[in-house]
PDB file of C-alpha atoms in Angstrom:
ATOM      1  CA  UNK A 129     -48.404 -88.913 -94.023  1.00  0.00           C
ATOM      2  CA  UNK A 130     -47.396 -85.731 -95.595  1.00  0.00           C
ATOM      3  CA  UNK A 131     -48.143 -82.271 -94.146  1.00  0.00           C
ATOM      4  CA  UNK A 132     -48.305 -79.049 -95.995  1.00  0.00           C
ATOM      5  CA  UNK A 133     -48.226 -75.486 -94.637  1.00  0.00           C
ATOM      6  CA  UNK A 134     -51.627 -74.026 -94.608  1.00  0.00           C
ATOM      7  CA  UNK A 135     -52.127 -70.833 -96.464  1.00  0.00           C
ATOM      8  CA  UNK A 136     -54.484 -67.981 -95.896  1.00  0.00           C
ATOM      9  CA  UNK A 137     -54.759 -64.825 -93.926  1.00  0.00           C
ATOM     10  CA  UNK A 138     -54.939 -66.651 -90.666  1.00  0.00           C
ATOM     11  CA  UNK A 139     -51.730 -68.458 -91.149  1.00  0.00           C
ATOM     12  CA  UNK A 140     -49.153 -67.632 -88.538  1.00  0.00           C
ATOM     13  CA  UNK A 141     -46.120 -66.023 -90.111  1.00  0.00           C
ATOM     14  CA  UNK A 142     -42.920 -67.869 -89.828  1.00  0.00           C
ATOM     15  CA  UNK A 143     -39.954 -66.469 -87.940  1.00  0.00           C
ATOM     16  CA  UNK A 144     -38.361 -65.500 -91.142  1.00  0.00           C
ATOM     17  CA  UNK A 145     -41.490 -63.836 -92.287  1.00  0.00           C
ATOM     18  CA  UNK A 146     -41.765 -61.938 -89.045  1.00  0.00           C
ATOM     19  CA  UNK A 147     -38.195 -60.845 -89.281  1.00  0.00           C
ATOM     20  CA  UNK A 148     -38.663 -59.728 -92.812  1.00  0.00           C
ATOM     21  CA  UNK A 149     -41.788 -57.894 -91.872  1.00  0.00           C
ATOM     22  CA  UNK A 150     -40.052 -56.166 -89.078  1.00  0.00           C
ATOM     23  CA  UNK A 151     -37.298 -55.065 -91.366  1.00  0.00           C
ATOM     24  CA  UNK A 152     -39.844 -53.987 -93.871  1.00  0.00           C
ATOM     25  CA  UNK A 153     -41.686 -52.111 -91.222  1.00  0.00           C
ATOM     26  CA  UNK A 154     -38.579 -50.322 -90.199  1.00  0.00           C
ATOM     27  CA  UNK A 155     -37.926 -49.522 -93.802  1.00  0.00           C
ATOM     28  CA  UNK A 156     -41.461 -48.334 -94.250  1.00  0.00           C
ATOM     29  CA  UNK A 157     -41.204 -46.173 -91.252  1.00  0.00           C
ATOM     30  CA  UNK A 158     -37.978 -44.784 -92.530  1.00  0.00           C
ATOM     31  CA  UNK A 159     -39.633 -44.141 -95.863  1.00  0.00           C
ATOM     32  CA  UNK A 160     -42.518 -42.314 -94.289  1.00  0.00           C
ATOM     33  CA  UNK A 161     -40.285 -40.279 -92.014  1.00  0.00           C
ATOM     34  CA  UNK A 162     -41.536 -41.794 -88.815  1.00  0.00           C
ATOM     35  CA  UNK A 163     -38.018 -42.919 -88.066  1.00  0.00           C
ATOM     36  CA  UNK A 164     -37.291 -39.379 -87.184  1.00  0.00           C
ATOM     37  CA  UNK A 165     -39.787 -39.635 -84.408  1.00  0.00           C
ATOM     38  CA  UNK A 166     -38.404 -42.936 -83.294  1.00  0.00           C
ATOM     39  CA  UNK A 167     -34.868 -41.755 -83.601  1.00  0.00           C
ATOM     40  CA  UNK A 168     -35.576 -38.518 -81.801  1.00  0.00           C
ATOM     41  CA  UNK A 169     -36.002 -40.155 -78.417  1.00  0.00           C
ATOM     42  CA  UNK A 170     -32.758 -41.972 -78.883  1.00  0.00           C
ATOM     43  CA  UNK A 171     -31.015 -38.775 -79.849  1.00  0.00           C
ATOM     44  CA  UNK A 172     -32.714 -36.947 -77.041  1.00  0.00           C
ATOM     45  CA  UNK A 173     -31.599 -39.647 -74.687  1.00  0.00           C
ATOM     46  CA  UNK A 174     -28.087 -39.242 -75.934  1.00  0.00           C
ATOM     47  CA  UNK A 175     -28.320 -35.496 -75.561  1.00  0.00           C
ATOM     48  CA  UNK A 176     -29.810 -35.889 -72.118  1.00  0.00           C
ATOM     49  CA  UNK A 177     -27.007 -38.214 -71.172  1.00  0.00           C
ATOM     50  CA  UNK A 178     -24.526 -35.647 -72.369  1.00  0.00           C
ATOM     51  CA  UNK A 179     -26.351 -32.891 -70.465  1.00  0.00           C
ATOM     52  CA  UNK A 180     -26.584 -34.929 -67.363  1.00  0.00           C
ATOM     53  CA  UNK A 181     -22.903 -35.675 -67.582  1.00  0.00           C
ATOM     54  CA  UNK A 182     -22.067 -31.988 -68.015  1.00  0.00           C
ATOM     55  CA  UNK A 183     -24.436 -30.959 -65.223  1.00  0.00           C
ATOM     56  CA  UNK A 184     -22.901 -33.422 -62.804  1.00  0.00           C
ATOM     57  CA  UNK A 185     -19.472 -32.081 -63.548  1.00  0.00           C
ATOM     58  CA  UNK A 186     -20.700 -28.540 -62.907  1.00  0.00           C
ATOM     59  CA  UNK A 187     -22.413 -29.607 -59.688  1.00  0.00           C
ATOM     60  CA  UNK A 188     -19.233 -31.193 -58.441  1.00  0.00           C
ATOM     61  CA  UNK A 189     -17.212 -28.141 -59.409  1.00  0.00           C
ATOM     62  CA  UNK A 190     -19.658 -25.734 -57.726  1.00  0.00           C
ATOM     63  CA  UNK A 191     -19.910 -28.020 -54.702  1.00  0.00           C
ATOM     64  CA  UNK A 192     -16.139 -28.049 -54.203  1.00  0.00           C
ATOM     65  CA  UNK A 193     -15.958 -24.290 -54.551  1.00  0.00           C
ATOM     66  CA  UNK A 194     -18.802 -23.796 -52.065  1.00  0.00           C
ATOM     67  CA  UNK A 195     -17.270 -26.254 -49.618  1.00  0.00           C
ATOM     68  CA  UNK A 196     -13.939 -24.495 -49.914  1.00  0.00           C
ATOM     69  CA  UNK A 197     -15.651 -21.170 -49.252  1.00  0.00           C
ATOM     70  CA  UNK A 198     -17.475 -22.577 -46.258  1.00  0.00           C
ATOM     71  CA  UNK A 199     -14.243 -24.054 -44.934  1.00  0.00           C
ATOM     72  CA  UNK A 200     -12.474 -20.738 -45.463  1.00  0.00           C
ATOM     73  CA  UNK A 201     -15.302 -18.891 -43.712  1.00  0.00           C
ATOM     74  CA  UNK A 202     -15.269 -21.381 -40.858  1.00  0.00           C
ATOM     75  CA  UNK A 203     -11.486 -21.079 -40.616  1.00  0.00           C
ATOM     76  CA  UNK A 204     -11.790 -17.285 -40.607  1.00  0.00           C
ATOM     77  CA  UNK A 205     -14.428 -17.466 -37.890  1.00  0.00           C
ATOM     78  CA  UNK A 206     -12.265 -19.824 -35.860  1.00  0.00           C
ATOM     79  CA  UNK A 207      -9.304 -17.502 -36.350  1.00  0.00           C
ATOM     80  CA  UNK A 208     -11.427 -14.514 -35.344  1.00  0.00           C
ATOM     81  CA  UNK A 209     -12.649 -16.421 -32.289  1.00  0.00           C
ATOM     82  CA  UNK A 210      -9.082 -17.427 -31.447  1.00  0.00           C
ATOM     83  CA  UNK A 211      -7.916 -13.840 -31.928  1.00  0.00           C
ATOM     84  CA  UNK A 212     -10.766 -12.556 -29.772  1.00  0.00           C
ATOM     85  CA  UNK A 213      -9.991 -15.145 -27.097  1.00  0.00           C
ATOM     86  CA  UNK A 214      -6.291 -14.267 -27.278  1.00  0.00           C
ATOM     87  CA  UNK A 215      -7.106 -10.547 -27.092  1.00  0.00           C
ATOM     88  CA  UNK A 216      -9.422 -11.132 -24.135  1.00  0.00           C
ATOM     89  CA  UNK A 217      -6.804 -13.269 -22.443  1.00  0.00           C
ATOM     90  CA  UNK A 218      -4.177 -10.608 -23.087  1.00  0.00           C
ATOM     91  CA  UNK A 219      -6.539  -7.925 -21.781  1.00  0.00           C
ATOM     92  CA  UNK A 220      -7.288  -9.967 -18.663  1.00  0.00           C
ATOM     93  CA  UNK A 221      -3.567 -10.599 -18.211  1.00  0.00           C
ATOM     94  CA  UNK A 222      -2.883  -6.878 -18.631  1.00  0.00           C
ATOM     95  CA  UNK A 223      -5.636  -6.025 -16.127  1.00  0.00           C
ATOM     96  CA  UNK A 224      -4.300  -8.629 -13.728  1.00  0.00           C
ATOM     97  CA  UNK A 225      -0.788  -7.299 -14.139  1.00  0.00           C
ATOM     98  CA  UNK A 226      -1.987  -3.721 -13.679  1.00  0.00           C
ATOM     99  CA  UNK A 227      -3.963  -4.752 -10.596  1.00  0.00           C
ATOM    100  CA  UNK A 228      -0.949  -6.600  -9.230  1.00  0.00           C
ATOM    101  CA  UNK A 229       1.319  -3.636  -9.927  1.00  0.00           C
ATOM    102  CA  UNK A 230      -1.220  -1.326  -8.297  1.00  0.00           C
ATOM    103  CA  UNK A 231      -1.498  -3.633  -5.297  1.00  0.00           C
ATOM    104  CA  UNK A 232       2.278  -3.857  -5.113  1.00  0.00           C
ATOM    105  CA  UNK A 233       2.641  -0.075  -5.439  1.00  0.00           C
ATOM    106  CA  UNK A 234       0.003   0.476  -2.750  1.00  0.00           C
ATOM    107  CA  UNK A 235       1.685  -2.083  -0.511  1.00  0.00           C
ATOM    108  CA  UNK A 236       5.069  -0.434  -1.084  1.00  0.00           C
ATOM    109  CA  UNK A 237       3.580   3.010  -0.488  1.00  0.00           C
ATOM    110  CA  UNK A 238       1.888   1.729   2.658  1.00  0.00           C
ATOM    111  CA  UNK A 239       5.099   0.091   3.840  1.00  0.00           C
ATOM    112  CA  UNK A 240       7.041   3.257   3.019  1.00  0.00           C
ATOM    113  CA  UNK A 241       4.503   5.412   4.839  1.00  0.00           C
ATOM    114  CA  UNK A 242       4.612   3.041   7.804  1.00  0.00           C
ATOM    115  CA  UNK A 243       8.395   3.083   7.769  1.00  0.00           C
ATOM    116  CA  UNK A 244       8.447   6.867   7.581  1.00  0.00           C
ATOM    117  CA  UNK A 245       5.833   7.114  10.328  1.00  0.00           C
ATOM    118  CA  UNK A 246       7.796   4.737  12.529  1.00  0.00           C
ATOM    119  CA  UNK A 247      10.974   6.673  11.781  1.00  0.00           C
ATOM    120  CA  UNK A 248       9.243   9.931  12.734  1.00  0.00           C
ATOM    121  CA  UNK A 249       7.859   8.334  15.876  1.00  0.00           C
ATOM    122  CA  UNK A 250      11.308   7.021  16.787  1.00  0.00           C
ATOM    123  CA  UNK A 251      12.802  10.421  16.081  1.00  0.00           C
ATOM    124  CA  UNK A 252      10.115  12.093  18.166  1.00  0.00           C
ATOM    125  CA  UNK A 253      10.653   9.641  21.025  1.00  0.00           C
ATOM    126  CA  UNK A 254      14.382  10.100  20.791  1.00  0.00           C
ATOM    127  CA  UNK A 255      13.978  13.872  20.710  1.00  0.00           C
ATOM    128  CA  UNK A 256      11.633  13.707  23.675  1.00  0.00           C
ATOM    129  CA  UNK A 257      13.952  11.372  25.527  1.00  0.00           C
ATOM    130  CA  UNK A 258      16.857  13.644  24.771  1.00  0.00           C
ATOM    131  CA  UNK A 259      14.867  16.682  25.769  1.00  0.00           C
ATOM    132  CA  UNK A 260      13.749  15.076  29.005  1.00  0.00           C
ATOM    133  CA  UNK A 261      17.298  14.048  29.753  1.00  0.00           C
ATOM    134  CA  UNK A 262      18.598  17.507  28.977  1.00  0.00           C
ATOM    135  CA  UNK A 263      19.531  19.824  31.814  1.00  0.00           C
ATOM    136  CA  UNK A 264      19.655  23.606  31.725  1.00  0.00           C
ATOM    137  CA  UNK A 265      20.670  26.402  34.003  1.00  0.00           C
ATOM    138  CA  UNK A 266      17.898  27.573  36.383  1.00  0.00           C
ATOM    139  CA  UNK A 267      18.530  31.199  35.360  1.00  0.00           C
ATOM    140  CA  UNK A 268      19.319  31.760  31.676  1.00  0.00           C
ATOM    141  CA  UNK A 269      22.532  33.696  31.060  1.00  0.00           C
ATOM    142  CA  UNK A 270      23.289  34.052  34.765  1.00  0.00           C
ATOM    143  CA  UNK A 271      26.276  33.125  36.905  1.00  0.00           C
ATOM    144  CA  UNK A 272      26.992  31.818  40.397  1.00  0.00           C
ATOM    145  CA  UNK A 273      27.374  34.729  42.792  1.00  0.00           C
ATOM    146  CA  UNK A 274      27.878  32.638  45.950  1.00  0.00           C
ATOM    147  CA  UNK A 275      29.478  29.223  45.816  1.00  0.00           C
ATOM    148  CA  UNK A 276      28.637  25.936  47.472  1.00  0.00           C
ATOM    149  CA  UNK A 277      29.696  25.500  51.137  1.00  0.00           C
ATOM    150  CA  UNK A 278      30.761  29.106  51.459  1.00  0.00           C
ATOM    151  CA  UNK A 279      31.083  29.799  55.239  1.00  0.00           C
ATOM    152  CA  UNK A 280      29.262  32.536  57.116  1.00  0.00           C
ATOM    153  CA  UNK A 281      27.091  33.340  60.098  1.00  0.00           C
ATOM    154  CA  UNK A 282      24.034  33.954  57.926  1.00  0.00           C
ATOM    155  CA  UNK A 283      23.624  30.231  57.335  1.00  0.00           C
ATOM    156  CA  UNK A 284      22.380  28.132  60.215  1.00  0.00           C
ATOM    157  CA  UNK A 285      24.569  25.209  59.256  1.00  0.00           C
ATOM    158  CA  UNK A 286      27.603  27.474  59.168  1.00  0.00           C
ATOM    159  CA  UNK A 287      28.029  27.071  55.394  1.00  0.00           C
ATOM    160  CA  UNK A 288      26.080  27.523  52.208  1.00  0.00           C
ATOM    161  CA  UNK A 289      24.113  24.366  51.296  1.00  0.00           C
ATOM    162  CA  UNK A 290      23.602  25.461  47.712  1.00  0.00           C
ATOM    163  CA  UNK A 291      24.649  28.150  45.278  1.00  0.00           C
ATOM    164  CA  UNK A 292      23.184  31.577  44.531  1.00  0.00           C
ATOM    165  CA  UNK A 293      22.498  32.636  40.956  1.00  0.00           C
ATOM    166  CA  UNK A 294      22.562  36.320  40.252  1.00  0.00           C
ATOM    167  CA  UNK A 295      19.050  37.449  39.266  1.00  0.00           C
ATOM    168  CA  UNK A 296      17.002  40.612  39.563  1.00  0.00           C
ATOM    169  CA  UNK A 297      13.600  40.258  41.145  1.00  0.00           C
ATOM    170  CA  UNK A 298      11.045  38.872  38.722  1.00  0.00           C
ATOM    171  CA  UNK A 299      13.525  36.944  36.571  1.00  0.00           C
ATOM    172  CA  UNK A 300      12.059  33.678  35.196  1.00  0.00           C
ATOM    173  CA  UNK A 301      13.226  30.588  37.074  1.00  0.00           C
ATOM    174  CA  UNK A 302      13.377  27.289  35.131  1.00  0.00           C
ATOM    175  CA  UNK A 303      13.349  23.675  36.157  1.00  0.00           C
ATOM    176  CA  UNK A 304      16.805  22.385  35.405  1.00  0.00           C
ATOM    177  CA  UNK A 305      15.444  19.059  34.172  1.00  0.00           C
ATOM    178  CA  UNK A 306      12.398  16.813  33.920  1.00  0.00           C
ATOM    179  CA  UNK A 307      10.694  15.750  37.115  1.00  0.00           C
ATOM    180  CA  UNK A 308       7.716  16.040  39.443  1.00  0.00           C
ATOM    181  CA  UNK A 309       7.037  18.837  41.896  1.00  0.00           C
ATOM    182  CA  UNK A 310       7.008  17.482  45.469  1.00  0.00           C
ATOM    183  CA  UNK A 311       6.944  20.830  47.289  1.00  0.00           C
ATOM    184  CA  UNK A 312       5.653  24.253  46.250  1.00  0.00           C
ATOM    185  CA  UNK A 313       5.069  27.001  48.860  1.00  0.00           C
ATOM    186  CA  UNK A 314       6.603  28.653  51.841  1.00  0.00           C
ATOM    187  CA  UNK A 315       9.849  27.037  52.987  1.00  0.00           C
ATOM    188  CA  UNK A 316      10.838  29.050  56.069  1.00  0.00           C
ATOM    189  CA  UNK A 317      14.351  30.486  55.607  1.00  0.00           C
ATOM    190  CA  UNK A 318      14.058  29.567  51.880  1.00  0.00           C
ATOM    191  CA  UNK A 319      11.026  31.801  51.482  1.00  0.00           C
ATOM    192  CA  UNK A 320       8.799  30.774  48.559  1.00  0.00           C
ATOM    193  CA  UNK A 321      10.430  27.610  47.270  1.00  0.00           C
ATOM    194  CA  UNK A 322       9.921  24.665  44.929  1.00  0.00           C
ATOM    195  CA  UNK A 323      11.378  21.176  45.320  1.00  0.00           C
ATOM    196  CA  UNK A 324      11.390  18.854  42.301  1.00  0.00           C
ATOM    197  CA  UNK A 325      12.096  15.131  42.260  1.00  0.00           C
ATOM    198  CA  UNK A 326      14.111  14.650  39.095  1.00  0.00           C
ATOM    199  CA  UNK A 327      13.685  11.707  36.754  1.00  0.00           C
ATOM    200  CA  UNK A 328      17.102  10.388  37.731  1.00  0.00           C
ATOM    201  CA  UNK A 329      15.982  10.149  41.379  1.00  0.00           C
ATOM    202  CA  UNK A 330      17.771  13.228  42.645  1.00  0.00           C
ATOM    203  CA  UNK A 331      16.103  16.413  43.919  1.00  0.00           C
ATOM    204  CA  UNK A 332      16.550  20.102  43.139  1.00  0.00           C
ATOM    205  CA  UNK A 333      15.417  23.107  45.211  1.00  0.00           C
ATOM    206  CA  UNK A 334      14.679  26.705  44.138  1.00  0.00           C
ATOM    207  CA  UNK A 335      14.412  29.291  46.965  1.00  0.00           C
ATOM    208  CA  UNK A 336      13.655  32.968  47.743  1.00  0.00           C
ATOM    209  CA  UNK A 337      11.243  33.275  44.764  1.00  0.00           C
ATOM    210  CA  UNK A 338       8.800  36.144  44.580  1.00  0.00           C
ATOM    211  CA  UNK A 339       6.065  33.944  43.035  1.00  0.00           C
ATOM    212  CA  UNK A 340       5.477  30.320  42.139  1.00  0.00           C
ATOM    213  CA  UNK A 341       4.072  28.915  38.879  1.00  0.00           C
ATOM    214  CA  UNK A 342       3.693  25.212  39.705  1.00  0.00           C
ATOM    215  CA  UNK A 343       1.859  23.015  42.185  1.00  0.00           C
ATOM    216  CA  UNK A 344       2.646  19.767  43.980  1.00  0.00           C
ATOM    217  CA  UNK A 345       2.218  16.719  41.766  1.00  0.00           C
ATOM    218  CA  UNK A 346       2.784  18.630  38.544  1.00  0.00           C
ATOM    219  CA  UNK A 347       5.310  17.261  36.105  1.00  0.00           C
ATOM    220  CA  UNK A 348       7.810  19.645  34.585  1.00  0.00           C
ATOM    221  CA  UNK A 349      10.179  19.515  31.654  1.00  0.00           C
ATOM    222  CA  UNK A 350      13.685  20.918  31.239  1.00  0.00           C
ATOM    223  CA  UNK A 351      13.604  24.699  30.940  1.00  0.00           C
ATOM    224  CA  UNK A 352       9.953  24.993  31.991  1.00  0.00           C
ATOM    225  CA  UNK A 353       9.278  28.160  33.976  1.00  0.00           C
ATOM    226  CA  UNK A 354       8.325  27.366  37.559  1.00  0.00           C
ATOM    227  CA  UNK A 355       8.261  30.863  39.058  1.00  0.00           C
ATOM    228  CA  UNK A 356      10.003  34.230  39.390  1.00  0.00           C
ATOM    229  CA  UNK A 357      13.087  35.092  41.386  1.00  0.00           C
ATOM    230  CA  UNK A 358      12.855  37.359  44.438  1.00  0.00           C
ATOM    231  CA  UNK A 359      14.150  37.904  47.964  1.00  0.00           C
ATOM    232  CA  UNK A 360      11.696  36.105  50.228  1.00  0.00           C
ATOM    233  CA  UNK A 361      12.792  34.284  53.389  1.00  0.00           C
ATOM    234  CA  UNK A 362      16.282  34.630  54.814  1.00  0.00           C
ATOM    235  CA  UNK A 363      17.744  36.679  51.964  1.00  0.00           C
ATOM    236  CA  UNK A 364      20.036  39.676  51.684  1.00  0.00           C
ATOM    237  CA  UNK A 365      18.683  40.681  48.279  1.00  0.00           C
ATOM    238  CA  UNK A 366      17.121  39.352  45.051  1.00  0.00           C
ATOM    239  CA  UNK A 367      18.702  36.180  43.778  1.00  0.00           C
ATOM    240  CA  UNK A 368      17.911  32.471  43.296  1.00  0.00           C
ATOM    241  CA  UNK A 369      19.082  29.952  45.850  1.00  0.00           C
ATOM    242  CA  UNK A 370      19.587  26.606  44.089  1.00  0.00           C
ATOM    243  CA  UNK A 371      20.330  23.251  45.735  1.00  0.00           C
ATOM    244  CA  UNK A 372      20.910  19.693  44.472  1.00  0.00           C
ATOM    245  CA  UNK A 373      20.042  16.908  46.896  1.00  0.00           C
ATOM    246  CA  UNK A 374      20.021  13.145  47.138  1.00  0.00           C
ATOM    247  CA  UNK A 375      16.729  13.331  49.075  1.00  0.00           C
ATOM    248  CA  UNK A 376      13.814  15.762  49.457  1.00  0.00           C
ATOM    249  CA  UNK A 377      14.878  17.180  52.839  1.00  0.00           C
ATOM    250  CA  UNK A 378      17.401  19.629  54.120  1.00  0.00           C
ATOM    251  CA  UNK A 379      20.825  18.150  54.869  1.00  0.00           C
ATOM    252  CA  UNK A 380      21.024  15.821  51.825  1.00  0.00           C
ATOM    253  CA  UNK A 381      22.671  18.464  49.669  1.00  0.00           C
ATOM    254  CA  UNK A 382      25.420  17.818  47.094  1.00  0.00           C
ATOM    255  CA  UNK A 383      27.529  20.207  45.031  1.00  0.00           C
ATOM    256  CA  UNK A 384      25.029  21.922  42.692  1.00  0.00           C
ATOM    257  CA  UNK A 385      27.637  23.064  40.158  1.00  0.00           C
ATOM    258  CA  UNK A 386      29.150  19.587  39.870  1.00  0.00           C
ATOM    259  CA  UNK A 387      25.628  18.188  39.619  1.00  0.00           C
ATOM    260  CA  UNK A 388      24.691  20.491  36.743  1.00  0.00           C
ATOM    261  CA  UNK A 389      27.975  19.949  34.964  1.00  0.00           C
ATOM    262  CA  UNK A 390      27.532  16.181  35.220  1.00  0.00           C
ATOM    263  CA  UNK A 391      24.322  16.674  33.255  1.00  0.00           C
ATOM    264  CA  UNK A 392      25.947  18.757  30.551  1.00  0.00           C
ATOM    265  CA  UNK A 393      25.274  22.254  31.873  1.00  0.00           C
ATOM    266  CA  UNK A 394      28.237  24.571  31.455  1.00  0.00           C
ATOM    267  CA  UNK A 395      28.467  27.324  34.101  1.00  0.00           C
TER     268      UNK A 395
END
């Protein structure tokens, strides 16, 4: 049975026909100028692609530059922070060093002051010790007018138990050394007299004084005035009777000149 292709307006176009029609359509469109409208999107797409490509390149370029700037700023800030920290550390170190130097200087000054104070105190003690151990003559600038153990009827023992220093009435009488007064008042034949227990354990006596300037129990220093010379008691005239003794009482006398010389007094 033979078949034939139906004809008419409702006949489905063949593939070839459709293809031809499509081509014809394209041609018709081109002829009418519509192709420009169809082509425009394609061209626009191409242009857009080109623009997008260029814009991406610019974005990358700007992004790198911005990142580099941010990194540089961050690095500068870190450097500034490091510099500030270093400066603060240096300042703290300088303050610490200054404080340490000040503390050291104050400690040295304190130690120096203490050393000087101790040296002055030692010097003062030494001077005081030397002063207290110093002996002087009982009458300044005088001399011995009657020697020790000089014989004569005027002395009850038959000899002089001390020495007489030449002195006008009212001449200052001095303690020959440091000690403590154990007697001050009337002493019979000695008149107004003073007996001092010396720091070395010996005793000294001062007789025939017109007035006394010390009392029992009083401590005296070398050269301190203890009274005034006179002629009280068993005396032939103004002078100072001076004795050196091993004890406080009469009869324990020793050579007064030798005693004074042994303590550095030159007569």
